[in-house]
mmCIF file of C-alpha atoms in Angstrom:
data_model
loop_
_atom_site.group_PDB
_atom_site.id
_atom_site.type_symbol
_atom_site.label_atom_id
_atom_site.label_comp_id
_atom_site.label_asym_id
_atom_site.label_seq_id
_atom_site.Cartn_x
_atom_site.Cartn_y
_atom_site.Cartn_z
ATOM 1 C CA MET A 215 -1.605 4.155 11.241
ATOM 2 C CA TYR A 216 -4.479 1.733 10.033
ATOM 3 C CA ALA A 217 -4.234 -0.497 13.392
ATOM 4 C CA LEU A 218 -4.884 2.725 15.236
ATOM 5 C CA LEU A 219 -7.719 3.703 12.867
ATOM 6 C CA PHE A 220 -9.277 0.416 13.531
ATOM 7 C CA ALA A 221 -8.884 0.798 17.240
ATOM 8 C CA ASP A 222 -10.318 4.434 17.231
ATOM 9 C CA ALA A 223 -13.312 3.150 15.153
ATOM 10 C CA GLY A 224 -14.294 0.967 18.370
ATOM 11 C CA LEU A 225 -12.661 -2.275 17.084
ATOM 12 C CA SER A 226 -11.435 -4.607 19.828
ATOM 13 C CA THR A 227 -7.988 -6.419 19.400
ATOM 14 C CA ALA A 228 -9.674 -9.614 18.429
ATOM 15 C CA GLU A 229 -11.747 -7.811 15.828
ATOM 16 C CA ILE A 230 -8.665 -6.107 14.741
ATOM 17 C CA SER A 231 -6.812 -9.476 14.404
ATOM 18 C CA SER A 232 -9.801 -10.926 12.469
ATOM 19 C CA LEU A 233 -9.439 -8.233 9.878
ATOM 20 C CA PHE A 234 -5.777 -9.339 9.448
ATOM 21 C CA VAL A 235 -6.990 -13.002 9.068
ATOM 22 C CA ILE A 236 -9.574 -11.935 6.260
ATOM 23 C CA TRP A 237 -6.468 -10.178 4.535
ATOM 24 C CA SER A 238 -4.121 -13.158 4.964
ATOM 25 C CA VAL A 239 -6.772 -15.601 3.898
ATOM 26 C CA VAL A 240 -7.696 -13.666 0.689
ATOM 27 C CA SER A 241 -3.822 -13.522 0.180
ATOM 28 C CA PHE A 242 -3.029 -17.156 0.247
ATOM 29 C CA VAL A 243 -6.129 -18.225 -1.569
ATOM 30 C CA ALA A 244 -5.187 -15.851 -4.711
ATOM 31 C CA GLU A 245 -1.328 -16.432 -4.043
ATOM 32 C CA ILE A 246 -0.336 -19.432 -6.026
ATOM 33 C CA PRO A 247 -3.039 -19.027 -8.760
ATOM 34 C CA SER A 248 -1.778 -15.461 -9.279
ATOM 35 C CA GLY A 249 1.613 -16.897 -9.560
ATOM 36 C CA ALA A 250 0.947 -18.970 -12.424
ATOM 37 C CA TRP A 251 -1.082 -16.258 -14.157
ATOM 38 C CA ALA A 252 2.283 -14.110 -13.921
ATOM 39 C CA ASP A 253 4.190 -17.058 -15.538
ATOM 40 C CA THR A 254 1.655 -17.184 -18.351
ATOM 41 C CA TRP A 255 0.843 -13.306 -18.942
ATOM 42 C CA SER A 256 2.532 -10.028 -18.684
ATOM 43 C CA ARG A 257 4.144 -9.733 -15.207
ATOM 44 C CA ARG A 258 4.320 -5.954 -15.311
ATOM 45 C CA ARG A 259 0.615 -5.616 -16.155
ATOM 46 C CA LEU A 260 -0.252 -8.207 -13.445
ATOM 47 C CA TYR A 261 1.676 -6.195 -10.973
ATOM 48 C CA ALA A 262 0.119 -2.766 -11.889
ATOM 49 C CA LEU A 263 -3.227 -4.516 -11.577
ATOM 50 C CA GLY A 264 -2.274 -5.657 -8.130
ATOM 51 C CA ALA A 265 -1.263 -1.754 -7.213
ATOM 52 C CA LEU A 266 -4.594 -0.715 -8.366
ATOM 53 C CA CYS A 267 -6.474 -3.208 -6.141
ATOM 54 C CA THR A 268 -4.261 -2.158 -3.055
ATOM 55 C CA GLY A 269 -5.378 1.542 -3.726
ATOM 56 C CA LEU A 270 -8.812 0.876 -4.088
ATOM 57 C CA GLY A 271 -8.691 -1.016 -0.657
ATOM 58 C CA TYR A 272 -7.229 2.142 1.168
ATOM 59 C CA LEU A 273 -9.881 4.220 -0.508
ATOM 60 C CA CYS A 274 -12.543 1.832 0.980
ATOM 61 C CA TRP A 275 -11.299 2.327 4.588
ATOM 62 C CA THR A 276 -11.256 5.931 3.866
ATOM 63 C CA LEU A 277 -14.884 6.272 2.641
ATOM 64 C CA TRP A 278 -16.110 3.449 4.935
ATOM 65 C CA PRO A 279 -14.490 3.563 8.264
ATOM 66 C CA ALA A 280 -16.415 0.649 9.923
ATOM 67 C CA TYR A 281 -15.839 -3.077 10.094
ATOM 68 C CA PRO A 282 -17.248 -3.991 6.832
ATOM 69 C CA GLY A 283 -15.575 -1.330 5.024
ATOM 70 C CA PHE A 284 -12.235 -2.458 6.693
ATOM 71 C CA ALA A 285 -12.954 -5.965 5.868
ATOM 72 C CA LEU A 286 -13.702 -5.099 2.000
ATOM 73 C CA GLY A 287 -10.481 -3.014 2.134
ATOM 74 C CA PHE A 288 -8.478 -5.932 3.276
ATOM 75 C CA VAL A 289 -9.972 -8.296 0.615
ATOM 76 C CA LEU A 290 -8.786 -5.876 -1.964
ATOM 77 C CA TRP A 291 -5.293 -5.372 -0.528
ATOM 78 C CA GLY A 292 -5.073 -9.010 -0.086
ATOM 79 C CA LEU A 293 -5.975 -9.637 -3.896
ATOM 80 C CA GLY A 294 -3.588 -6.918 -4.737
ATOM 81 C CA GLY A 295 -0.573 -8.376 -2.697
ATOM 82 C CA ALA A 296 -1.235 -11.831 -4.285
ATOM 83 C CA LEU A 297 -1.035 -10.385 -7.555
ATOM 84 C CA GLY A 298 2.479 -8.636 -6.887
ATOM 85 C CA SER A 299 3.696 -11.396 -4.866
ATOM 86 C CA GLY A 300 6.787 -13.063 -6.571
ATOM 87 C CA THR A 301 5.855 -11.216 -9.875
ATOM 88 C CA LEU A 302 8.110 -8.298 -9.180
ATOM 89 C CA GLU A 303 10.778 -10.577 -7.785
ATOM 90 C CA ALA A 304 10.678 -12.777 -11.042
ATOM 91 C CA ILE A 305 10.959 -9.620 -13.205
ATOM 92 C CA LEU A 306 14.078 -8.582 -11.392
ATOM 93 C CA TYR A 307 15.789 -12.006 -11.244
ATOM 94 C CA ASP A 308 15.073 -12.735 -14.877
ATOM 95 C CA SER A 309 16.491 -9.267 -15.861
ATOM 96 C CA LEU A 310 19.970 -9.881 -14.393
ATOM 97 C CA ALA A 311 22.858 -10.772 -16.424
ATOM 98 C CA ASP A 312 24.420 -12.364 -13.584
ATOM 99 C CA PRO A 313 21.705 -14.114 -11.177
ATOM 100 C CA ALA A 314 24.531 -14.090 -8.186
ATOM 101 C CA GLU A 315 23.852 -10.133 -8.126
ATOM 102 C CA TYR A 316 20.352 -10.807 -6.957
ATOM 103 C CA PRO A 317 20.916 -10.381 -3.101
ATOM 104 C CA ARG A 318 22.859 -7.182 -3.621
ATOM 105 C CA VAL A 319 20.348 -5.665 -6.136
ATOM 106 C CA ALA A 320 17.215 -6.876 -4.409
ATOM 107 C CA GLY A 321 18.809 -5.865 -0.963
ATOM 108 C CA ARG A 322 19.185 -2.154 -2.462
ATOM 109 C CA GLY A 323 15.760 -2.298 -3.867
ATOM 110 C CA GLY A 324 14.577 -3.325 -0.340
ATOM 111 C CA THR A 325 16.399 -0.528 1.257
ATOM 112 C CA VAL A 326 14.866 1.862 -1.152
ATOM 113 C CA ALA A 327 11.357 0.607 -0.378
ATOM 114 C CA ILE A 328 11.766 0.538 3.370
ATOM 115 C CA LEU A 329 13.187 4.178 3.342
ATOM 116 C CA SER A 330 10.405 5.309 1.419
ATOM 117 C CA MET A 331 8.093 3.475 3.959
ATOM 118 C CA LEU A 332 9.934 5.307 6.785
ATOM 119 C CA ALA A 333 9.570 8.621 5.023
ATOM 120 C CA ALA A 334 5.796 8.056 5.023
ATOM 121 C CA THR A 335 5.730 6.792 8.550
ATOM 122 C CA LEU A 336 7.578 10.178 9.750
ATOM 123 C CA LEU A 337 5.245 12.180 7.458
ATOM 124 C CA ALA A 338 2.156 10.349 9.120
ATOM 125 C CA THR A 339 2.360 12.558 12.257
ATOM 126 C CA PRO A 340 2.147 15.899 10.631
ATOM 127 C CA VAL A 341 -0.220 14.660 7.998
ATOM 128 C CA PHE A 342 -2.461 13.187 10.744
ATOM 129 C CA LEU A 343 -2.177 16.342 12.784
ATOM 130 C CA LEU A 344 -3.173 18.304 9.751
ATOM 131 C CA GLY A 345 -6.004 16.217 8.283
ATOM 132 C CA GLY A 346 -6.649 13.180 10.391
ATOM 133 C CA TYR A 347 -7.127 9.793 9.158
ATOM 134 C CA LEU A 348 -9.045 10.952 6.138
ATOM 135 C CA LEU A 349 -5.881 12.812 4.709
ATOM 136 C CA VAL A 350 -3.577 9.658 5.640
ATOM 137 C CA GLY A 351 -5.970 7.595 3.578
ATOM 138 C CA VAL A 352 -6.461 9.791 0.498
ATOM 139 C CA LEU A 353 -2.605 10.218 0.151
ATOM 140 C CA SER A 354 -1.993 6.570 0.722
ATOM 141 C CA THR A 355 -4.449 5.639 -1.958
ATOM 142 C CA LEU A 356 -2.903 8.213 -4.550
ATOM 143 C CA VAL A 357 0.557 6.666 -3.738
ATOM 144 C CA ALA A 358 -0.605 2.923 -4.520
ATOM 145 C CA LEU A 359 -2.024 4.152 -7.616
ATOM 146 C CA ALA A 360 0.993 6.036 -8.730
ATOM 147 C CA ALA A 361 2.915 2.558 -8.062
ATOM 148 C CA GLY A 362 0.730 0.890 -10.505
ATOM 149 C CA LEU A 363 1.516 3.588 -13.377
ATOM 150 C CA ILE A 364 5.313 3.269 -12.646
ATOM 151 C CA ALA A 365 4.899 -0.544 -13.069
ATOM 152 C CA LEU A 366 3.712 -0.110 -16.459
ATOM 153 C CA GLY A 367 7.025 1.021 -17.350
ATOM 154 C CA PHE A 368 8.868 -2.050 -16.252
ATOM 155 C CA THR A 369 10.724 -4.170 -18.759
ATOM 156 C CA ASP A 370 9.741 -7.741 -18.715
ATOM 157 C CA SER A 371 12.530 -9.742 -20.381
ATOM 158 C CA ARG A 372 9.645 -12.249 -21.539
ATOM 159 C CA GLY A 373 7.653 -9.673 -23.228
ATOM 160 C CA ASP A 374 3.794 -9.100 -22.731
ATOM 161 C CA ALA A 375 2.722 -11.994 -25.203
ATOM 162 C CA PRO A 376 1.127 -14.946 -23.430
ATOM 163 C CA GLN A 377 3.824 -17.480 -22.738
ATOM 164 C CA PRO A 378 4.094 -21.004 -24.069
ATOM 165 C CA GLY A 379 2.170 -23.665 -22.157
ATOM 166 C CA SER A 380 -1.415 -23.485 -20.639
ATOM 167 C CA TYR A 381 -2.284 -21.953 -17.342
ATOM 168 C CA VAL A 382 -2.949 -25.431 -15.915
ATOM 169 C CA ALA A 383 0.192 -26.805 -17.149
ATOM 170 C CA THR A 384 2.282 -24.005 -15.820
ATOM 171 C CA LEU A 385 0.611 -24.246 -12.371
ATOM 172 C CA ARG A 386 1.221 -27.947 -12.210
ATOM 173 C CA ALA A 387 4.712 -27.759 -13.435
ATOM 174 C CA GLY A 388 5.491 -25.036 -10.742
ATOM 175 C CA LEU A 389 3.984 -27.132 -7.870
ATOM 176 C CA ARG A 390 5.924 -30.155 -9.036
ATOM 177 C CA HIS A 391 9.096 -28.170 -9.006
ATOM 178 C CA ALA A 392 8.257 -26.866 -5.443
ATOM 179 C CA ARG A 393 7.927 -30.474 -4.228
ATOM 180 C CA GLY A 394 11.436 -31.388 -5.463
ATOM 181 C CA LYS A 395 13.854 -32.596 -2.953
ATOM 182 C CA ALA A 396 16.459 -29.841 -3.816
ATOM 183 C CA VAL A 397 13.906 -26.921 -3.444
ATOM 184 C CA ARG A 398 11.748 -28.105 -0.522
ATOM 185 C CA TRP A 399 13.874 -27.002 2.198
ATOM 186 C CA ALA A 400 14.861 -23.759 0.455
ATOM 187 C CA LEU A 401 11.267 -23.126 0.137
ATOM 188 C CA VAL A 402 10.095 -23.862 3.694
ATOM 189 C CA VAL A 403 13.017 -21.434 5.050
ATOM 190 C CA ALA A 404 11.962 -18.788 2.461
ATOM 191 C CA ALA A 405 8.268 -18.974 3.586
ATOM 192 C CA LEU A 406 8.908 -19.069 7.225
ATOM 193 C CA VAL A 407 11.066 -16.084 7.564
ATOM 194 C CA PRO A 408 8.825 -13.596 5.827
ATOM 195 C CA GLY A 409 5.891 -15.028 7.724
ATOM 196 C CA PHE A 410 7.042 -13.585 11.023
ATOM 197 C CA THR A 411 7.080 -10.144 9.489
ATOM 198 C CA ALA A 412 3.571 -10.087 10.033
ATOM 199 C CA LEU A 413 4.317 -9.045 13.537
ATOM 200 C CA ASP A 414 4.795 -5.188 12.205
ATOM 201 C CA GLU A 415 1.049 -4.986 12.337
ATOM 202 C CA TYR A 416 1.113 -4.971 15.945
ATOM 203 C CA ILE A 417 3.920 -2.429 16.498
ATOM 204 C CA PRO A 418 1.549 0.443 16.699
ATOM 205 C CA LEU A 419 -0.284 -1.374 19.463
ATOM 206 C CA VAL A 420 3.090 -2.340 21.113
ATOM 207 C CA THR A 421 3.751 1.435 21.092
ATOM 208 C CA ARG A 422 0.478 2.430 22.541
ATOM 209 C CA ALA A 423 0.955 -0.148 25.378
ATOM 210 C CA THR A 424 4.083 1.565 26.412
ATOM 211 C CA GLY A 425 2.193 4.706 26.755
ATOM 212 C CA VAL A 426 3.348 6.540 23.470
ATOM 213 C CA PRO A 427 0.397 8.958 22.167
ATOM 214 C CA VAL A 428 -1.404 8.094 18.736
ATOM 215 C CA ALA A 429 -0.039 11.250 17.002
ATOM 216 C CA TYR A 430 3.528 9.990 17.727
ATOM 217 C CA ALA A 431 3.278 6.444 17.119
ATOM 218 C CA GLY A 432 4.633 6.839 13.447
ATOM 219 C CA LEU A 433 7.817 8.044 15.046
ATOM 220 C CA TYR A 434 8.570 4.965 17.004
ATOM 221 C CA PHE A 435 7.576 2.731 13.969
ATOM 222 C CA ALA A 436 10.305 4.445 12.289
ATOM 223 C CA VAL A 437 12.821 2.575 14.376
ATOM 224 C CA PRO A 438 12.106 -0.943 12.920
ATOM 225 C CA ALA A 439 11.945 0.756 9.449
ATOM 226 C CA LEU A 440 15.406 1.919 9.901
ATOM 227 C CA PHE A 441 16.815 -1.352 11.022
ATOM 228 C CA MET A 442 15.056 -3.145 8.283
ATOM 229 C CA ALA A 443 16.483 -0.773 5.776
ATOM 230 C CA LEU A 444 19.927 -1.492 7.184
ATOM 231 C CA GLY A 445 19.230 -5.311 6.992
ATOM 232 C CA SER A 446 18.140 -5.157 3.491
ATOM 233 C CA SER A 447 21.089 -3.037 2.521
ATOM 234 C CA LEU A 448 23.674 -5.631 3.953
ATOM 235 C CA ALA A 449 21.793 -8.764 2.319
ATOM 236 C CA GLY A 450 24.452 -8.732 -0.646
ATOM 237 C CA ARG A 451 27.423 -8.994 1.788
ATOM 238 C CA TRP A 452 28.904 -12.221 2.995
ATOM 239 C CA PRO A 453 28.138 -14.436 -0.067
ATOM 240 C CA ALA A 454 29.701 -17.277 1.801
ATOM 241 C CA LEU A 455 27.137 -17.140 4.528
ATOM 242 C CA GLY A 456 25.529 -20.791 4.691
ATOM 243 C CA PRO A 457 22.649 -22.288 6.683
ATOM 244 C CA ARG A 458 24.413 -22.215 9.985
ATOM 245 C CA GLY A 459 25.156 -18.435 9.607
ATOM 246 C CA LEU A 460 21.525 -17.702 8.531
ATOM 247 C CA GLY A 461 20.317 -19.719 11.527
ATOM 248 C CA ALA A 462 22.480 -17.844 13.775
ATOM 249 C CA VAL A 463 20.866 -14.440 12.408
ATOM 250 C CA LEU A 464 17.548 -15.583 13.167
ATOM 251 C CA ALA A 465 18.403 -16.984 16.622
ATOM 252 C CA VAL A 466 19.735 -13.428 17.649
ATOM 253 C CA ALA A 467 16.689 -12.098 16.203
ATOM 254 C CA SER A 468 14.220 -14.169 18.399
ATOM 255 C CA VAL A 469 16.242 -13.119 21.524
ATOM 256 C CA LEU A 470 15.894 -9.470 20.493
ATOM 257 C CA LEU A 471 12.247 -9.818 19.957
ATOM 258 C CA ALA A 472 11.685 -11.229 23.017
ATOM 259 C CA ALA A 473 13.767 -8.814 25.128
ATOM 260 C CA GLY A 474 12.022 -5.736 23.473
ATOM 261 C CA GLY A 475 8.465 -7.221 23.893
ATOM 262 C CA LEU A 476 9.147 -7.828 27.604
ATOM 263 C CA SER A 477 10.705 -4.423 28.254
ATOM 264 C CA ARG A 478 7.149 -2.856 28.597
ATOM 265 C CA HIS A 479 9.193 0.448 27.721
ATOM 266 C CA PRO A 480 9.243 2.751 24.625
ATOM 267 C CA ALA A 481 13.116 1.960 24.553
ATOM 268 C CA GLY A 482 12.144 -1.702 23.861
ATOM 269 C CA MET A 483 11.438 -0.642 20.282
ATOM 270 C CA LEU A 484 15.327 -0.809 19.811
ATOM 271 C CA PRO A 485 15.787 -4.426 20.222
ATOM 272 C CA ILE A 486 12.480 -5.014 18.300
ATOM 273 C CA GLY A 487 13.857 -3.040 15.643
ATOM 274 C CA ALA A 488 17.045 -4.777 15.428
ATOM 275 C CA ALA A 489 15.225 -8.133 15.199
ATOM 276 C CA PHE A 490 13.186 -6.832 12.225
ATOM 277 C CA GLY A 491 16.425 -5.881 10.668
ATOM 278 C CA LEU A 492 17.775 -9.235 10.861
ATOM 279 C CA LEU A 493 14.695 -10.688 9.624
ATOM 280 C CA GLN A 494 14.869 -8.542 6.506
ATOM 281 C CA PHE A 495 18.528 -9.685 5.927
ATOM 282 C CA ALA A 496 17.346 -13.241 6.386
ATOM 283 C CA MET A 497 14.407 -12.796 3.965
ATOM 284 C CA VAL A 498 16.461 -11.519 1.037
ATOM 285 C CA ARG A 499 19.027 -14.126 1.589
ATOM 286 C CA SER A 500 16.486 -17.116 1.777
ATOM 287 C CA GLU A 501 14.569 -15.831 -1.269
ATOM 288 C CA ALA A 502 17.950 -15.569 -3.394
ATOM 289 C CA ARG A 503 18.532 -19.343 -2.535
ATOM 290 C CA LEU A 504 15.070 -20.167 -3.715
ATOM 291 C CA GLN A 505 15.299 -18.126 -6.862
ATOM 292 C CA ASP A 506 18.705 -19.795 -7.739
ATOM 293 C CA LEU A 507 16.970 -23.192 -7.484
ATOM 294 C CA THR A 508 14.007 -22.359 -9.793
ATOM 295 C CA PRO A 509 13.545 -21.928 -13.730
ATOM 296 C CA THR A 510 12.351 -18.918 -15.480
ATOM 297 C CA ALA A 511 9.251 -20.748 -16.725
ATOM 298 C CA VAL A 512 7.896 -21.380 -13.150
ATOM 299 C CA ARG A 513 9.504 -18.713 -11.426
ATOM 300 C CA ALA A 514 6.591 -16.614 -10.141
ATOM 301 C CA THR A 515 4.523 -19.782 -9.410
ATOM 302 C CA VAL A 516 7.264 -21.180 -7.116
ATOM 303 C CA LEU A 517 7.839 -17.837 -5.291
ATOM 304 C CA SER A 518 3.961 -17.618 -4.815
ATOM 305 C CA VAL A 519 3.788 -21.263 -2.991
ATOM 306 C CA SER A 520 6.524 -19.772 -0.763
ATOM 307 C CA GLY A 521 4.277 -16.600 -0.330
ATOM 308 C CA PHE A 522 1.308 -18.938 0.250
ATOM 309 C CA ALA A 523 3.283 -20.665 3.281
ATOM 310 C CA ALA A 524 4.088 -17.387 4.652
ATOM 311 C CA GLU A 525 0.489 -16.061 4.716
ATOM 312 C CA VAL A 526 -0.512 -19.421 6.281
ATOM 313 C CA LEU A 527 2.029 -18.426 9.257
ATOM 314 C CA ALA A 528 0.794 -15.055 9.349
ATOM 315 C CA VAL A 529 -2.863 -16.126 9.794
ATOM 316 C CA GLY A 530 -1.473 -18.408 12.540
ATOM 317 C CA LEU A 531 0.244 -15.268 14.195
ATOM 318 C CA TYR A 532 -3.094 -13.177 13.877
ATOM 319 C CA THR A 533 -5.042 -15.963 15.505
ATOM 320 C CA PHE A 534 -2.694 -16.288 18.130
ATOM 321 C CA PHE A 535 -2.751 -12.475 18.953
ATOM 322 C CA GLY A 536 -6.667 -12.487 18.588
ATOM 323 C CA LEU A 537 -7.123 -15.155 21.167
ATOM 324 C CA GLY A 538 -4.356 -14.406 23.286
ATOM 325 C CA ALA A 539 -5.004 -10.717 23.740
ATOM 326 C CA ALA A 540 -7.822 -11.712 26.301
ATOM 327 C CA TYR A 541 -5.181 -13.451 28.616
ATOM 328 C CA ALA A 542 -2.082 -11.491 28.156
ATOM 329 C CA GLY A 543 -0.977 -8.059 26.704
ATOM 330 C CA ILE A 544 0.258 -7.379 23.154
ATOM 331 C CA PRO A 545 3.966 -6.898 24.549
ATOM 332 C CA VAL A 546 4.012 -10.310 26.144
ATOM 333 C CA LEU A 547 2.489 -11.963 23.163
ATOM 334 C CA PHE A 548 5.073 -10.104 20.969
ATOM 335 C CA ALA A 549 7.790 -11.766 23.210
ATOM 336 C CA LEU A 550 6.351 -15.198 22.894
ATOM 337 C CA VAL A 551 6.733 -15.296 19.348
ATOM 338 C CA GLY A 552 10.394 -15.357 19.943
ATOM 339 C CA ILE A 553 9.885 -19.193 20.566
ATOM 340 C CA PRO A 554 8.678 -20.365 17.003
ATOM 341 C CA LEU A 555 11.329 -17.817 15.541
ATOM 342 C CA LEU A 556 14.047 -19.548 17.515
ATOM 343 C CA ALA A 557 12.593 -23.047 15.969
ATOM 344 C CA THR A 558 12.950 -21.455 12.665
ATOM 345 C CA ALA A 559 16.513 -20.551 13.181
ATOM 346 C CA VAL A 560 17.065 -24.219 14.138
ATOM 347 C CA THR A 561 15.425 -25.344 10.780
ATOM 348 C CA ALA A 562 17.629 -22.843 8.703
ATOM 349 C CA ALA A 563 20.733 -24.023 10.511
ATOM 350 C CA THR A 564 20.040 -27.751 9.637
ATOM 351 C CA GLY A 565 19.292 -27.247 6.057
ATOM 352 C CA ALA A 566 21.084 -28.385 3.013
ATOM 353 C CA GLN A 567 24.144 -26.499 2.271
ATOM 354 C CA SER A 568 23.642 -23.384 0.200
ATOM 355 C CA PRO A 569 25.929 -21.713 -2.123
ATOM 356 C CA ARG A 570 24.539 -18.224 -0.532
#
């Protein structure tokens, strides 16, 4: 509900978008350096540290509900997200006896995560009615801190001792691998697909534009969450799905996104939710392909390069919404994003053949 918190604090769409830009800029500045840190230090401890930063960001919003407090909160959340980006995925992939199981296991994990988010979304309405934004903020902070404590119980197959090789050498090796011909295309697709999920920051504003009351916005946000959980749970299916199949999935997502945005009706959340479900499916599959092409020693670094590129796209989307809001409504802007998503579908479909 934080987009609504910002709006109710008196911020304009442009100011809200500027906060999202701050969030993404911090994320992509810290993304690649934190990936190399994960490859040379304890991945589980780094992930726990990221969860702590995220929790402190939520706390900052709660105690300082004004633009400077929101900006500082996003700085902390951006740093926390960068520390965890690629780290958890690297731990999971290297812990599997059979790497081919990654889409299935990661998909199931994503399903649990999304359903947990859905539960929180549904609880947002009664919690908001009971204690307003204050109670929502306090509970969000506590959950983030609990996640950090749980992360300390992870098993890192590499152990917690510093890994062989210096930080700089690992960073250079990871960047060199990311530029390799066999990896480049997989990395581009794996970066573009999650970049579009930045749209979910505007879903509350889309629901408001259709006349949904603030207290019930969380219920409508549950629709894309359910579709995302379904998409994640199906990510381990159809192992023979190649680039053309992935491109077709993204093409359908672009059409659904445009149709939902242009509907200007609460029912438009159904095609929008379906589009997010297809994006979630494609995100797991494209990341699995990149994991298959990356060695353990630089895994988190390469995944962070992908995350960096995804954040660049997210900044572009936030800027587009911030500037475009003065000329068109949020639902129209939402629909227009279907065009670059369709271009991404073409990019995925024309990629090198993939075993997944």
